DNA sequence: TGTGTTGTCGTAAACGTTTACGGAAAAACG
DNA sequence: CGTTTTTCCGTAAACGTTTACGACAACACA
């Protein structure tokens, strides 16, 4: 059905070698014949067979993204990833690469699946998300010498791989600064449990800013929970019932904020009036919630594109001729002030 | 690096043909040699090269899923798809298939991308979501003779492909029944614009139930908007300002409901108190919103698994020996009663 | 013993590319 | 005109599998 390079060669009465060279833009082919080959390719609706090409060239022309459902909540996932994936895939497609998505089984933290991808060599590289502070996936990949990039930082693996992250530390500090400027001194922080790295970064920024303002850090105002609605709902009361009730809460996540606000509502506390609320990673939910939640907005799609570029530049087979590889970028989080603080 | 079938053969001092046959479980190989081959494979950490296998067998061992960001809203996407994808991928992986995700460019409704996937034969089959009433993608695929399955029904393409859908018609009717039983007569409906098929199905159920109760359908109580928060926010006031204000609203979607509730809040109307609210497709958002929204919950992950099964059964290369192909399934939507109605 | 059957395995072709190599013709140069 | 260089193209091998085909030995049966 699909026409092969042999069909083209037969049709034009030339050898398959010449056809291949013409198609691949090699120098040693006559301009005229190249023209004819390209026309015939269009006419016969030719497109190269990926398996043949992959086999010969030894690369699969695809990148694997390890996607995970919410830990602690199989029912729904992270809308966060969709726009990121859009950017990632768009940029990869420009270079003729496909995006393979591998879902992590809840529980095993992807090690098993990752191993399978690497060993069967189904992808040329891997993109990891939700990096942990110490991430065994990163250790495994560096040890195996398999190319990868990460959305999010980690302390594992040194600085040998491209990574792109948001500046959670600054966002945490900015949130505190803003709240302090508005008169708050008792500020709580809700972040994800597990050792998701951005939870640490956020908390570091929060702590440092508090100290800078001469406010001592009260462990009773910090709580960890699952990074979803249930987690926020479950954990927020713990902080609200502290002896000296906080006047402001910073949530690491919109889903946790939603759960937290639910808990408040049940306790008769009105977010935005009785207590200030700020969310670190803004989503449309924040904008349309009542009260509209102040948050920090990431630019997800450009981040996807950028990480794809960084990854591509680190792969010998796809690297252009440009200079030094950019291995590490941290993007700002833009504050969107609304009604909740 | 990765060991090939030749390495195994050399190591065992037998031919590659025998190795391949042993690995693939053919009958014409001595039980003893098969044992030795399997052991050597484990020892040398062998796994077959996908490109070589694909080239020879003529199938790619991967399925493409066409994923789309929200139309009219590039910033975020549909969390709905993540659990579905989890199930889909899990079942495909069982049969050794990969899941390739192709993001639609906003605007072109995927035709271009789809064509590329089909023509380069990068996948053995395609899974479509967000089916439209008349879907050009389905027309294209049937005409091209390319295998596919859909999440959602369509009027295109007859009944020649596996499809799995939710019973939006019944959910629409159930919602009306429930509201009428609680005394409502003026019931509004907010559904997505575009010709997304589930919007039609929902509205059909809604209309029929209304008539069944002897209530005439008021076009002023029906509105279409983008299927996201902004759409709900924009379109809900139109219905609220009808001459005879509705006492209940059914939203087709949690995001639209969120936007709608925002609009209500700004108009001083309290959902759950001044007006009843029901959402057709329930998410965690519905549960943790205040008031908690009554909604209909789908079982997304099992649906993903099931659609994968149906698709597999329709592919000659992967079909088992079981009976007739199941081409069409409609799953129920379970009502979760909460506080908003 | 001759013939047919069965079990096991090696050989080699094929899938669709890419590319190293060499050769023929044309062009350039003395 | 002879030699060298350049331009262009064909040949064939290679990537790692799967599988049709045939070969050979062992065995059964007459």
XYZ file of C-alpha atoms (C1' of nucleotides) in Angstrom, chain D:
30
model
C 45.810 15.607 -26.220
C 46.881 13.459 -21.735
C 46.154 13.714 -17.001
C 43.753 14.936 -12.982
C 39.768 16.386 -10.681
C 34.943 16.722 -10.108
C 30.273 15.284 -10.560
C 27.019 11.987 -10.424
C 25.235 7.544 -9.831
C 24.919 2.358 -9.280
C 26.211 -1.661 -6.352
C 25.964 -3.961 -2.388
C 26.316 -4.489 2.437
C 24.338 -3.631 6.703
C 20.849 -2.816 10.579
C 17.951 -7.159 13.621
C 14.345 -9.686 12.975
C 11.064 -13.604 11.126
C 10.039 -17.494 8.371
C 9.729 -20.503 4.105
C 12.349 -24.121 2.654
C 15.076 -27.883 2.662
C 18.393 -31.064 4.898
C 19.511 -34.483 7.911
C 18.952 -37.906 11.346
C 16.125 -40.898 13.860
C 12.438 -43.710 13.912
C 8.417 -46.520 12.392
C 6.412 -49.568 9.365
C 5.908 -52.728 5.592
